[in-house]
Coordinates of C-alpha atoms in Angstrom, one line a residue:
M165 CA -0.2 -0.3 -0.1
N166 CA 0.6 3.7 -0.4
D167 CA 2.7 5.5 2.4
L168 CA 1.0 8.3 2.3
L169 CA -2.1 6.5 2.2
L170 CA -1.5 4.0 4.6
R171 CA -0.3 7.6 6.9
L172 CA -3.8 8.6 6.4
I173 CA -6.0 5.8 7.2
K174 CA -4.0 5.4 10.0
K175 CA -4.6 9.7 11.4
H176 CA -7.8 9.3 10.4
F177 CA -9.3 6.1 11.5
P178 CA -7.5 4.2 14.5
D179 CA -9.3 0.8 14.6
E180 CA -7.8 0.5 10.8
K181 CA -7.8 -3.4 10.7
G182 CA -12.2 -3.5 9.5
L183 CA -11.4 -0.8 7.2
L184 CA -9.1 -2.8 5.8
E185 CA -10.6 -5.5 5.1
N186 CA -12.1 -4.2 1.7
T187 CA -8.5 -5.0 -0.1
A188 CA -9.9 -4.2 -3.9
F189 CA -10.8 -1.1 -2.9
F190 CA -7.5 0.8 -1.3
D191 CA -5.2 -1.3 -3.3
A192 CA -7.0 1.2 -6.3
L193 CA -7.0 3.9 -3.9
S194 CA -3.0 3.1 -3.3
D195 CA -2.3 2.7 -7.4
V196 CA -4.1 6.1 -7.4
F197 CA -1.5 7.5 -4.6
D198 CA 1.8 5.3 -6.3
E199 CA 0.2 7.5 -10.2
Y200 CA 0.0 10.3 -8.0
D201 CA 3.4 10.0 -6.5
D202 CA 5.0 9.6 -9.8
D203 CA 3.3 12.6 -11.7
R204 CA 3.9 15.0 -8.0
Y205 CA 8.2 13.5 -9.0
I206 CA 7.9 14.4 -13.0
L207 CA 6.7 17.7 -11.6
E208 CA 9.2 18.5 -9.2
Q209 CA 12.0 17.8 -11.1
S210 CA 10.0 19.8 -14.2
L211 CA 10.2 22.9 -11.8
T212 CA 13.5 21.4 -10.5
V213 CA 15.0 22.1 -14.1
T214 CA 12.8 25.1 -15.0
S215 CA 14.2 26.9 -12.0
N216 CA 18.0 26.1 -12.6
E217 CA 17.0 27.3 -16.3
L218 CA 14.5 30.6 -15.2
M219 CA 18.4 31.4 -12.5
E220 CA 20.7 30.6 -15.4
I221 CA 18.8 33.1 -17.7
N222 CA 18.5 35.7 -14.6
D223 CA 22.3 35.2 -14.1
Q224 CA 22.6 36.5 -17.7
L225 CA 20.4 39.0 -18.0
K226 CA 22.1 40.4 -15.0
S227 CA 25.5 40.3 -16.4
K228 CA 24.0 42.3 -19.4
L229 CA 22.3 44.4 -17.0
V230 CA 26.1 45.4 -15.5
A231 CA 27.7 45.1 -19.2
Y232 CA 25.0 47.4 -20.4
Q233 CA 25.6 49.7 -17.3
S234 CA 28.9 49.7 -17.7
A235 CA 29.0 50.5 -21.3
T236 CA 25.8 53.4 -20.7
D237 CA 28.3 54.8 -17.7
K238 CA 31.2 54.8 -20.2
A239 CA 29.1 56.2 -22.8
Q240 CA 28.5 59.2 -20.7
E241 CA 31.9 59.5 -19.1
E242 CA 33.1 60.0 -23.2
L243 CA 30.3 62.5 -23.7
A244 CA 31.2 64.1 -21.2
K245 CA 35.1 64.2 -22.4
R246 CA 33.8 65.0 -25.6
Q247 CA 32.3 68.1 -24.3
A248 CA 34.4 69.4 -22.1
Q249 CA 36.7 69.2 -24.4
L250 CA 34.4 71.7 -26.8
D251 CA 33.5 73.2 -24.8
A252 CA 37.3 73.9 -23.8
T253 CA 38.3 74.7 -27.8
P254 CA 37.9 78.3 -28.2
E255 CA 35.5 77.9 -31.9
A256 CA 32.2 77.3 -31.4
V257 CA 31.0 74.2 -32.1
F258 CA 27.1 73.0 -33.0
S259 CA 25.9 69.8 -34.9
F260 CA 22.8 69.4 -35.6
E261 CA 20.4 66.7 -36.2
A262 CA 18.5 65.4 -39.7
N263 CA 15.8 67.7 -38.5
G264 CA 17.0 70.8 -38.0
T265 CA 17.5 70.6 -33.8
V266 CA 20.9 70.8 -31.9
S267 CA 22.0 67.8 -30.8
L268 CA 25.6 68.7 -28.7
V269 CA 27.0 72.5 -29.0
N270 CA 29.7 74.0 -27.1
R271 CA 30.9 76.9 -24.4
A272 CA 32.1 78.8 -27.3
G273 CA 28.9 78.4 -29.2
L274 CA 26.5 79.3 -26.3
E275 CA 28.7 82.3 -25.8
L276 CA 28.3 83.4 -29.9
I277 CA 25.0 83.4 -29.8
G278 CA 23.8 84.2 -26.2
L279 CA 21.8 81.0 -25.1
S280 CA 21.4 78.6 -22.8
R281 CA 21.7 75.0 -23.5
E282 CA 18.6 74.3 -22.5
Q283 CA 17.4 76.7 -24.4
V284 CA 19.0 75.5 -27.4
Y285 CA 18.3 71.9 -27.0
Q286 CA 14.8 72.6 -26.9
N287 CA 14.5 75.3 -29.8
D288 CA 13.3 74.0 -33.5
A289 CA 15.3 74.2 -36.8
K290 CA 13.1 77.5 -37.8
Q291 CA 14.5 78.9 -34.2
N292 CA 17.8 77.8 -34.8
L293 CA 17.5 79.5 -38.5
A294 CA 16.4 82.8 -37.1
I295 CA 19.2 82.7 -34.3
F296 CA 21.7 82.6 -36.9
S297 CA 20.3 84.7 -39.6
D298 CA 19.6 87.3 -36.9
L299 CA 23.7 86.8 -36.6
V300 CA 25.6 87.7 -39.7
S301 CA 25.2 91.1 -41.8
N302 CA 25.4 89.6 -45.4
T303 CA 21.9 87.2 -44.9
D304 CA 22.1 86.5 -48.8
E305 CA 25.1 84.9 -48.2
F306 CA 23.9 82.4 -45.3
E307 CA 20.8 81.6 -47.2
D308 CA 22.8 80.4 -49.5
I309 CA 25.2 78.3 -47.6
M310 CA 21.1 77.3 -45.9
Y311 CA 20.4 75.8 -49.4
Q312 CA 23.8 74.3 -50.7
T313 CA 23.8 71.7 -47.4
E314 CA 20.0 70.9 -47.3
T315 CA 20.2 70.3 -51.0
T316 CA 23.8 68.5 -51.0
K317 CA 23.7 66.6 -48.2
E318 CA 27.1 65.2 -48.7
I319 CA 29.0 68.7 -49.3
C320 CA 31.6 70.0 -47.1
L321 CA 31.6 74.1 -47.1
S322 CA 34.3 76.7 -45.6
G323 CA 34.8 80.3 -45.7
Q324 CA 34.1 83.7 -43.9
L325 CA 30.7 85.5 -42.4
E326 CA 30.7 88.8 -41.5
F327 CA 28.7 89.4 -38.3
R328 CA 26.5 92.8 -37.6
D329 CA 28.7 93.1 -34.7
G330 CA 32.0 93.9 -37.0
R331 CA 33.4 90.6 -36.0
F332 CA 34.5 88.2 -38.6
F333 CA 34.3 84.1 -38.6
E334 CA 35.9 81.1 -40.2
Y335 CA 33.3 78.7 -40.6
F336 CA 34.0 75.0 -41.5
T337 CA 31.0 72.5 -42.0
V338 CA 30.5 69.1 -42.7
P339 CA 28.1 65.6 -42.8
E340 CA 27.7 63.3 -40.1
Y341 CA 26.7 60.1 -41.7
L342 CA 26.4 56.4 -40.1
G343 CA 27.1 54.4 -43.1
E344 CA 24.5 55.5 -45.5
K345 CA 22.6 57.5 -43.5
Y346 CA 22.8 61.0 -42.8
L347 CA 22.6 62.3 -39.2
G348 CA 22.8 65.5 -39.7
R349 CA 25.8 68.6 -39.7
V350 CA 28.4 69.8 -38.2
Y351 CA 29.5 73.2 -38.0
Y352 CA 32.4 75.0 -36.4
L353 CA 32.6 79.0 -36.2
R354 CA 36.4 80.5 -35.4
D355 CA 36.9 84.2 -34.8
V356 CA 39.1 85.4 -37.1
S357 CA 38.9 89.4 -36.5
K358 CA 42.4 90.0 -35.1
L359 CA 43.5 87.8 -38.1
K360 CA 41.3 90.0 -40.1
E361 CA 42.6 93.3 -38.5
K362 CA 46.3 92.0 -38.5
Q363 CA 46.1 91.0 -42.0
K364 CA 44.5 94.5 -42.6
E365 CA 47.0 96.2 -41.1
L366 CA 50.1 94.0 -42.5
K367 CA 48.8 94.9 -46.0
F368 CA 48.6 98.8 -45.1
K369 CA 52.4 98.8 -43.8
A370 CA 52.9 96.4 -47.4
F371 CA 51.2 99.4 -49.3
H372 CA 51.7 102.8 -46.6
D373 CA 54.9 104.4 -45.2
E374 CA 55.6 103.4 -41.3
L375 CA 56.7 107.0 -40.7
T376 CA 54.0 109.0 -42.3
G377 CA 51.3 106.8 -43.5
L378 CA 51.0 108.2 -46.2
P379 CA 50.7 105.8 -49.7
N380 CA 54.8 104.1 -50.4
R381 CA 56.2 103.4 -53.9
A382 CA 54.4 100.3 -54.8
H383 CA 50.8 101.5 -53.7
L384 CA 51.8 104.8 -55.4
L385 CA 53.2 103.1 -59.2
N386 CA 49.3 100.6 -58.4
T387 CA 47.9 104.3 -58.2
L388 CA 49.3 105.6 -60.9
D389 CA 48.4 102.5 -63.2
R390 CA 45.5 102.9 -62.6
A391 CA 45.4 106.6 -63.4
I392 CA 47.2 106.5 -67.0
L393 CA 44.2 103.8 -67.7
N394 CA 41.5 106.1 -66.5
A395 CA 43.5 109.4 -68.5
E396 CA 43.4 107.0 -71.8
E397 CA 39.3 106.1 -71.4
N398 CA 38.7 109.8 -71.0
K399 CA 41.4 111.9 -73.2
T400 CA 42.8 113.6 -70.0
C401 CA 46.1 114.3 -68.6
V402 CA 47.7 113.0 -65.2
A403 CA 50.2 114.8 -63.7
V404 CA 53.2 113.3 -61.2
V405 CA 55.2 115.4 -59.7
F406 CA 58.1 114.6 -57.7
I407 CA 59.1 116.4 -54.2
D408 CA 63.3 116.4 -52.6
L409 CA 63.6 118.2 -49.8
D410 CA 66.5 120.4 -49.7
N411 CA 69.0 120.3 -46.7
F412 CA 67.2 117.6 -45.2
K413 CA 70.5 115.6 -44.7
F414 CA 72.1 118.4 -43.1
I415 CA 68.6 118.1 -40.8
N416 CA 69.4 114.9 -39.8
D417 CA 72.6 114.6 -38.9
T418 CA 72.9 118.2 -37.1
A419 CA 69.4 117.6 -35.5
G420 CA 69.2 113.9 -35.3
H421 CA 67.0 111.4 -36.8
G422 CA 64.0 111.9 -34.0
V423 CA 63.9 115.7 -35.7
G424 CA 64.5 114.6 -38.9
D425 CA 61.7 112.2 -38.9
E426 CA 59.5 114.5 -37.0
F427 CA 60.0 117.1 -40.0
I428 CA 59.4 114.5 -42.5
I429 CA 55.9 113.9 -41.1
R430 CA 55.5 117.6 -40.9
A431 CA 56.4 118.7 -44.5
A432 CA 54.4 115.7 -45.6
Q433 CA 51.5 117.5 -44.0
S434 CA 51.9 120.7 -45.1
F435 CA 52.0 119.2 -48.7
K436 CA 48.6 116.9 -48.2
E437 CA 47.3 120.6 -46.8
N438 CA 47.8 122.0 -50.0
I439 CA 46.5 120.0 -52.5
R440 CA 43.0 118.5 -53.6
C441 CA 41.4 115.5 -51.6
D442 CA 41.7 113.8 -55.2
D443 CA 45.2 114.0 -55.2
I444 CA 47.5 110.9 -54.3
I445 CA 50.8 112.3 -52.0
G446 CA 53.0 109.4 -51.1
R447 CA 56.3 109.1 -49.6
L448 CA 59.3 107.6 -52.0
G449 CA 61.3 107.4 -49.5
G450 CA 63.8 109.4 -47.6
D451 CA 62.8 113.1 -48.4
E452 CA 61.3 112.1 -51.5
F453 CA 57.8 112.7 -52.2
L454 CA 56.0 112.1 -54.9
V455 CA 51.8 113.5 -56.1
I456 CA 49.6 112.4 -58.5
F457 CA 48.0 115.2 -59.9
D458 CA 44.8 113.6 -62.5
G459 CA 41.4 114.3 -64.3
I460 CA 43.2 117.3 -65.9
S461 CA 41.0 118.3 -69.0
D462 CA 43.1 121.8 -69.1
K463 CA 46.8 122.0 -68.5
S464 CA 46.0 125.6 -67.1
Q465 CA 45.1 123.3 -64.0
I466 CA 48.6 122.3 -63.9
E467 CA 49.5 126.3 -62.8
K468 CA 47.0 126.6 -60.3
F469 CA 48.8 123.1 -59.0
K470 CA 52.1 124.4 -59.0
Q471 CA 50.5 127.9 -57.1
R472 CA 49.4 125.7 -54.0
L473 CA 52.6 123.2 -54.6
M474 CA 54.9 126.4 -53.8
S475 CA 53.1 128.2 -51.3
V476 CA 54.7 125.8 -49.4
L477 CA 58.2 126.7 -50.1
G478 CA 59.4 128.7 -46.7
K479 CA 57.4 127.3 -44.4
T480 CA 58.8 127.7 -40.8
I481 CA 59.3 123.9 -39.3
V482 CA 59.3 124.3 -35.5
I483 CA 60.7 121.4 -33.2
K484 CA 61.8 121.9 -29.9
N485 CA 61.8 125.1 -30.2
R486 CA 64.1 125.0 -33.5
E487 CA 62.7 126.9 -36.7
Y488 CA 63.3 125.2 -39.9
D489 CA 62.5 126.5 -43.2
L490 CA 60.6 124.0 -45.5
S491 CA 62.8 124.1 -49.0
C492 CA 62.1 121.5 -51.5
S493 CA 63.1 120.6 -55.1
I494 CA 59.9 120.1 -57.0
G495 CA 59.9 118.3 -61.1
L496 CA 56.6 117.8 -63.1
S497 CA 56.2 115.3 -66.2
L498 CA 53.0 114.6 -67.9
F499 CA 51.0 111.3 -69.2
P500 CA 50.6 111.7 -72.1
D501 CA 53.3 114.1 -73.5
H502 CA 56.0 113.1 -71.4
G503 CA 55.1 108.6 -71.3
D504 CA 52.8 106.5 -71.0
N505 CA 53.7 104.2 -68.2
A506 CA 54.5 104.5 -64.1
H507 CA 58.1 104.4 -64.4
D508 CA 59.3 106.2 -67.3
L509 CA 56.6 109.4 -65.5
I510 CA 58.3 109.2 -62.3
R511 CA 61.7 109.3 -64.3
K512 CA 61.0 112.0 -66.1
A513 CA 60.0 113.9 -63.2
D514 CA 62.7 113.1 -60.9
I515 CA 64.9 114.1 -64.3
A516 CA 63.3 117.9 -63.7
M517 CA 63.6 117.6 -59.8
Y518 CA 67.2 117.4 -60.0
E519 CA 67.1 120.2 -62.7
A520 CA 65.3 122.0 -60.3
K521 CA 68.3 121.3 -57.8
Q522 CA 71.3 121.8 -59.4
A523 CA 69.3 125.0 -60.2
G524 CA 69.6 126.4 -56.5
K525 CA 67.0 124.3 -54.5
K526 CA 63.6 125.5 -53.8
T527 CA 62.2 126.0 -57.2
F528 CA 59.9 123.9 -59.7
Y529 CA 60.5 122.2 -62.9
Y530 CA 58.6 120.9 -65.9
F531 CA 60.3 117.8 -67.5
V532 CA 61.2 118.9 -71.3
P533 CA 62.9 116.4 -73.7
Q534 CA 66.5 118.2 -73.5
L535 CA 66.5 117.3 -69.9
E536 CA 66.6 113.2 -70.7
K537 CA 70.3 113.9 -72.3
V538 CA 71.5 115.8 -69.1
A539 CA 70.1 112.9 -67.2
L540 CA 72.3 110.5 -69.6
D541 CA 75.2 112.5 -69.4
R542 CA 74.5 112.4 -65.6
I543 CA 74.4 108.3 -66.1
D544 CA 77.3 108.3 -68.4
L545 CA 79.5 110.7 -66.7
E546 CA 79.1 108.7 -63.2
S547 CA 79.6 105.8 -64.3
R548 CA 83.1 107.0 -66.0
L549 CA 83.6 108.6 -62.9
R550 CA 83.3 105.0 -60.8
N551 CA 85.6 103.1 -64.0
G552 CA 87.8 105.8 -62.7
I553 CA 88.3 105.4 -59.5
K554 CA 88.5 101.7 -59.7
N555 CA 91.1 101.8 -62.4
N556 CA 93.2 104.3 -60.8
E557 CA 92.4 106.9 -63.3
F558 CA 93.5 109.7 -61.4
F559 CA 96.5 111.6 -61.0
L560 CA 98.4 114.5 -58.5
M561 CA 99.7 118.1 -59.0
Y562 CA 101.2 120.1 -56.8
Q563 CA 101.5 123.7 -56.5
P564 CA 103.9 125.1 -54.4
K565 CA 103.6 127.6 -51.3
V566 CA 106.6 129.5 -51.0
D567 CA 107.9 131.8 -48.2
V568 CA 107.6 135.1 -49.6
S569 CA 111.0 137.1 -47.9
T570 CA 113.0 133.8 -48.7
G571 CA 111.7 132.4 -51.6
Q572 CA 111.4 129.0 -50.6
V573 CA 109.2 126.3 -50.7
V574 CA 107.4 125.8 -47.4
G575 CA 104.6 124.0 -48.5
A576 CA 102.3 122.8 -51.8
E577 CA 98.5 122.5 -52.7
A578 CA 97.9 118.3 -54.1
L579 CA 95.3 119.0 -57.0
I580 CA 93.9 116.0 -58.5
R581 CA 93.5 115.6 -62.0
W582 CA 91.8 112.9 -63.8
R583 CA 93.0 111.4 -66.9
Q584 CA 90.2 109.7 -68.6
S585 CA 89.6 106.8 -71.2
D586 CA 90.0 108.7 -74.2
G587 CA 93.3 110.2 -73.0
S588 CA 91.5 113.9 -72.4
I589 CA 92.6 115.4 -69.0
A590 CA 89.6 116.6 -66.7
T591 CA 90.1 119.4 -63.4
P592 CA 88.3 119.2 -60.6
N593 CA 86.0 121.9 -61.9
E594 CA 84.9 119.2 -64.1
F595 CA 83.7 116.3 -61.8
I596 CA 84.0 117.5 -58.2
E597 CA 80.7 118.4 -57.9
F598 CA 79.2 115.9 -59.3
A599 CA 81.3 113.5 -57.2
E600 CA 79.4 115.3 -54.4
S601 CA 76.0 115.4 -55.7
T602 CA 76.6 111.6 -56.1
G603 CA 78.4 110.2 -53.1
L604 CA 81.6 109.5 -54.7
I605 CA 83.4 112.4 -53.7
H606 CA 84.2 110.4 -50.8
L607 CA 86.1 107.4 -52.2
V608 CA 87.8 110.3 -54.8
T609 CA 89.1 111.6 -51.2
E610 CA 90.0 108.4 -50.1
W611 CA 92.1 108.2 -52.5
V612 CA 93.9 111.6 -52.2
V613 CA 94.4 111.4 -48.9
D614 CA 96.0 108.1 -49.4
R615 CA 98.0 109.2 -52.1
V616 CA 99.3 112.2 -50.4
C617 CA 100.5 110.0 -47.2
R618 CA 102.3 108.1 -49.5
Q619 CA 104.0 110.7 -50.6
I620 CA 104.8 112.4 -47.5
V621 CA 107.0 108.9 -46.8
A622 CA 108.4 109.0 -49.7
W623 CA 109.8 112.4 -49.4
N624 CA 110.9 111.9 -46.1
N625 CA 112.7 109.0 -46.5
E626 CA 114.7 109.8 -49.6
S627 CA 114.9 113.7 -49.3
S628 CA 114.6 116.7 -47.3
H629 CA 111.1 118.2 -48.4
Q630 CA 109.5 118.1 -45.1
F631 CA 106.7 120.1 -45.1
P632 CA 103.0 119.9 -45.3
I633 CA 101.3 119.3 -48.0
A634 CA 97.5 120.3 -48.4
I635 CA 94.2 118.9 -49.3
N636 CA 91.2 120.4 -50.4
I637 CA 88.3 118.3 -48.4
S638 CA 84.1 119.0 -49.7
P639 CA 82.1 120.1 -46.8
K640 CA 80.8 116.9 -47.8
D641 CA 83.6 114.8 -46.5
F642 CA 83.8 117.2 -43.8
T643 CA 80.4 116.7 -42.7
N644 CA 80.8 113.0 -43.3
D645 CA 80.4 110.5 -40.0
Q646 CA 83.3 108.2 -40.8
F647 CA 85.4 111.2 -42.5
V648 CA 88.1 111.5 -39.4
E649 CA 87.8 107.7 -39.4
L650 CA 88.6 107.5 -42.4
V651 CA 91.9 110.2 -42.0
A652 CA 92.6 108.1 -38.6
G653 CA 93.3 105.0 -40.8
I654 CA 95.2 106.0 -43.5
V655 CA 97.3 108.7 -40.9
H656 CA 97.7 105.7 -39.2
K657 CA 98.8 103.3 -41.9
Y658 CA 101.6 105.6 -43.5
N659 CA 102.9 106.8 -39.3
I660 CA 102.8 110.8 -40.9
P661 CA 104.2 113.1 -38.3
H662 CA 102.2 115.9 -37.1
G663 CA 102.2 119.1 -39.3
Q664 CA 102.8 117.3 -42.5
L665 CA 99.2 116.6 -43.6
E666 CA 96.9 120.0 -44.0
F667 CA 93.6 119.9 -44.8
E668 CA 92.1 123.5 -46.3
I669 CA 88.1 123.8 -45.9
T670 CA 86.6 126.7 -47.1
E671 CA 84.9 128.7 -44.2
N672 CA 81.1 128.8 -45.5
V673 CA 81.2 125.0 -43.9
F674 CA 81.8 125.9 -40.1
M675 CA 78.4 128.3 -40.3
K676 CA 76.3 125.7 -40.4
D677 CA 77.0 124.0 -37.4
T678 CA 79.9 125.6 -35.4
D679 CA 79.4 123.1 -32.8
H680 CA 79.6 119.9 -35.0
S681 CA 83.2 121.8 -37.2
R682 CA 84.6 122.6 -33.3
K683 CA 84.4 119.0 -32.7
I684 CA 85.4 118.0 -36.8
V685 CA 88.5 120.1 -36.0
R686 CA 90.1 118.8 -33.1
Q687 CA 89.9 115.8 -33.8
L688 CA 92.0 116.3 -36.5
R689 CA 93.8 118.6 -35.2
A690 CA 94.7 115.6 -32.7
L691 CA 95.5 113.7 -35.6
G692 CA 98.5 116.1 -36.4
V693 CA 97.0 117.1 -39.8
L694 CA 97.0 121.1 -39.9
I695 CA 93.6 122.9 -40.4
S696 CA 93.6 126.6 -43.3
I697 CA 90.7 128.1 -44.0
D698 CA 90.1 128.6 -47.5
D699 CA 89.0 131.8 -49.7
F700 CA 88.7 133.3 -46.2
G701 CA 86.7 136.0 -45.8
T702 CA 84.6 135.3 -48.7
G703 CA 82.1 134.1 -45.8
F704 CA 79.4 136.2 -43.6
S705 CA 80.8 135.6 -40.3
S706 CA 84.4 135.5 -41.0
M707 CA 85.4 136.8 -38.1
S708 CA 83.4 134.5 -35.5
V709 CA 85.2 131.6 -37.7
L710 CA 88.0 132.8 -35.9
L711 CA 87.2 132.8 -32.4
D712 CA 84.9 129.5 -32.7
L713 CA 87.7 127.6 -34.0
D714 CA 91.3 126.6 -33.5
V715 CA 93.0 126.3 -37.3
D716 CA 96.3 126.9 -38.2
Y717 CA 96.4 128.5 -41.9
L718 CA 94.1 131.7 -43.1
K719 CA 94.2 132.0 -46.8
I720 CA 93.5 135.1 -48.1
D721 CA 90.8 134.9 -51.2
K722 CA 92.5 135.7 -54.3
T723 CA 89.7 138.2 -55.2
F724 CA 90.7 140.2 -52.6
V725 CA 94.3 139.7 -53.4
S726 CA 94.0 141.0 -57.2
Y727 CA 91.7 144.1 -56.3
A728 CA 94.0 145.0 -53.6
R729 CA 96.3 147.2 -55.8
N730 CA 93.7 149.0 -57.3
N731 CA 91.2 149.3 -54.6
E732 CA 91.6 150.8 -51.4
K733 CA 88.7 148.5 -49.3
S734 CA 89.9 145.3 -50.9
A735 CA 93.3 146.0 -49.6
A736 CA 92.0 147.0 -46.2
I737 CA 90.4 144.0 -45.9
V738 CA 94.0 141.7 -47.0
K739 CA 95.6 143.9 -44.2
S740 CA 93.3 143.5 -41.9
I741 CA 93.1 139.9 -41.9
I742 CA 96.7 139.6 -41.7
D743 CA 96.5 142.1 -38.6
I744 CA 94.0 139.8 -37.0
A745 CA 96.1 136.1 -37.8
R746 CA 99.3 137.4 -36.8
N747 CA 96.8 138.7 -33.0
L748 CA 95.4 135.0 -33.1
S749 CA 98.9 133.4 -33.9
V750 CA 97.6 132.1 -36.9
G751 CA 99.7 131.6 -39.9
V752 CA 98.0 133.7 -43.1
I753 CA 98.7 132.2 -47.1
A754 CA 98.1 135.1 -49.7
E755 CA 96.9 132.8 -52.7
G756 CA 96.2 133.8 -56.2
I757 CA 99.9 136.1 -56.6
E758 CA 99.6 136.7 -60.7
D759 CA 102.7 138.9 -60.6
Q760 CA 105.2 140.6 -58.5
K761 CA 103.2 143.5 -57.8
D762 CA 100.3 141.5 -56.1
L763 CA 103.7 140.0 -54.4
Y764 CA 105.1 143.2 -53.5
F765 CA 101.7 144.1 -51.8
V766 CA 101.1 141.1 -49.6
Q767 CA 105.0 141.2 -48.8
N768 CA 103.9 144.8 -47.2
A769 CA 100.6 144.1 -46.1
G770 CA 102.6 141.3 -43.8
C771 CA 101.9 138.3 -45.1
N772 CA 104.6 135.8 -45.2
V773 CA 103.1 133.4 -47.4
A774 CA 102.3 133.4 -51.0
Q775 CA 100.8 131.2 -53.8
G776 CA 99.5 131.7 -57.3
F777 CA 101.1 131.6 -60.7
Y778 CA 103.9 133.9 -60.5
Y779 CA 105.6 130.9 -58.9
S780 CA 104.6 128.1 -60.1
R781 CA 101.3 126.7 -62.2
P782 CA 100.1 123.4 -60.5
I783 CA 102.5 120.6 -62.2
S784 CA 103.7 117.3 -62.0
L785 CA 105.3 115.5 -59.2
E786 CA 108.8 115.1 -61.2
D787 CA 108.8 119.1 -62.4
F788 CA 107.9 119.9 -58.2
E789 CA 110.5 118.0 -56.6
Q790 CA 112.9 120.0 -59.8
Y791 CA 110.9 123.5 -59.1
V792 CA 111.7 122.1 -54.9
E793 CA 115.5 121.4 -55.8
R794 CA 115.8 124.8 -57.6
V795 CA 114.5 127.6 -55.1
N796 CA 116.8 125.8 -52.5
T797 CA 119.7 125.1 -54.4
Q798 CA 119.6 129.3 -55.8
F799 CA 118.1 130.4 -51.4
S800 CA 121.4 127.9 -50.6
A801 CA 123.6 130.2 -53.6
Y802 CA 121.7 132.9 -52.2
I803 CA 122.7 133.0 -48.2
G804 CA 125.9 131.2 -49.0

């Protein structure tokens, strides 16, 4: 019997003996209980298996949930990092969904549009479009960008947009795809306002003079090219006016570059105030300016223009309580009369300006074809002069200085000559002034000083000719900052004894800047160089020069000597000069002694040394040495 059935019978029927007699019934009932046990066992086993499966599935789900949560956390971390990275960049970044809403924006983007992140994310496409449309100054340009990105999803665009507040932004936009699915579009906007301003500044500097702010040479050439094209179309004329400040180098050298710069600025302002608003004035460089006067339909307009510009001349410019005269030389060329291109017109205006300067400065010259030949001749002369220096085509002549009492040679003046390639001999009058105007005078002077010092050494070693040799020094050299250094180098190179090298300098040079002159004279005398004031008496303040400068000799200008015999005033001037020099312990040399009468006059006036054709013209080195030997031999015989 089934165990469960038996326990139930015993529990509920204590007297089970009679009850159990019905064996067939209980056997059948026991079978039912056995079947039930079997079914329950099967069910229990099934539940156990199902429970295990469910637990396994649950464990798997838990594991997946943990993995998903980890992935979600990691994704959120990545998004946070990406947001932080985007917030750290100064460029504004916007990520738009395909429907036009914003899915991502960085801090710079929020600052650009002036909204919070929540507001931006809540906006729809229409609102976003309105926001950006209000920011840009050119809405048509912005709408064109929107149209292109809407109609061509895969397009990548870049460019610049100007905002209403004046800022400039460089933009880049690229599409976002997942496979072939279009997700939206990303925009990057970078503020390039400072870069734009810098580019504008660099462009301005590239085409404008840094000191005055005026157009520079490149700008002027471009402007003149355009003016010529306009004149061709309109059948008008263009005047090109070349302005060069007179004596600017003197201001720069004596007052300093600061004052020089201020003078340039003030001069530019004066020119600008005296031309039409439409006229263009620029600075070519240094002390040179150019004015472009276009739209000339009647050449009488040029005269009015000239009068306005010339009114500037003579204007006083006060800088640091010192007055400076605004003087300039001006040249003008005209399109189409004198050329059909900018370079040619400027060159010809320059030629006219040079002639104005040669004519005495502070004046205005029109270009004429004859001037071009003169300019070409100057170019040719400069080329030949440079080659002459390079090829050692110069040589020296010597004119003796004689003691009027004894007739002995006590010195000499070295005078340069130029034996040109064609065999002709050029005197200083034919090339020195030109050499000064081109700056070649410094090379010429260097050659003369070196050659004279070399000759002094030769005489010291080979003969008894130990007397000073004088050289004429150009004002351009005397005012040159490197002049003393140049002389010092040559004097030390040849070890020239004190008192054997002499420089003759015209007195007008000393008038321009007494302090500078005093300094140069002191430095030269410290090198053992004697200083003579040449053409003394012809300047405006001759006596003041003697008071300000420590010099060795005065050379009385030959015009006083030639007039002295027949002119009482000239004779009185000569005698006064000699008396003053004697009282100041300064030697006197009379130049231009042509005959016996000139000699007697200067002798009686008390002059010690004379020079002139009466004694000798400038002669070659060999003839000079023979002359010295002859007169010294005569003197020795006389005193013997």
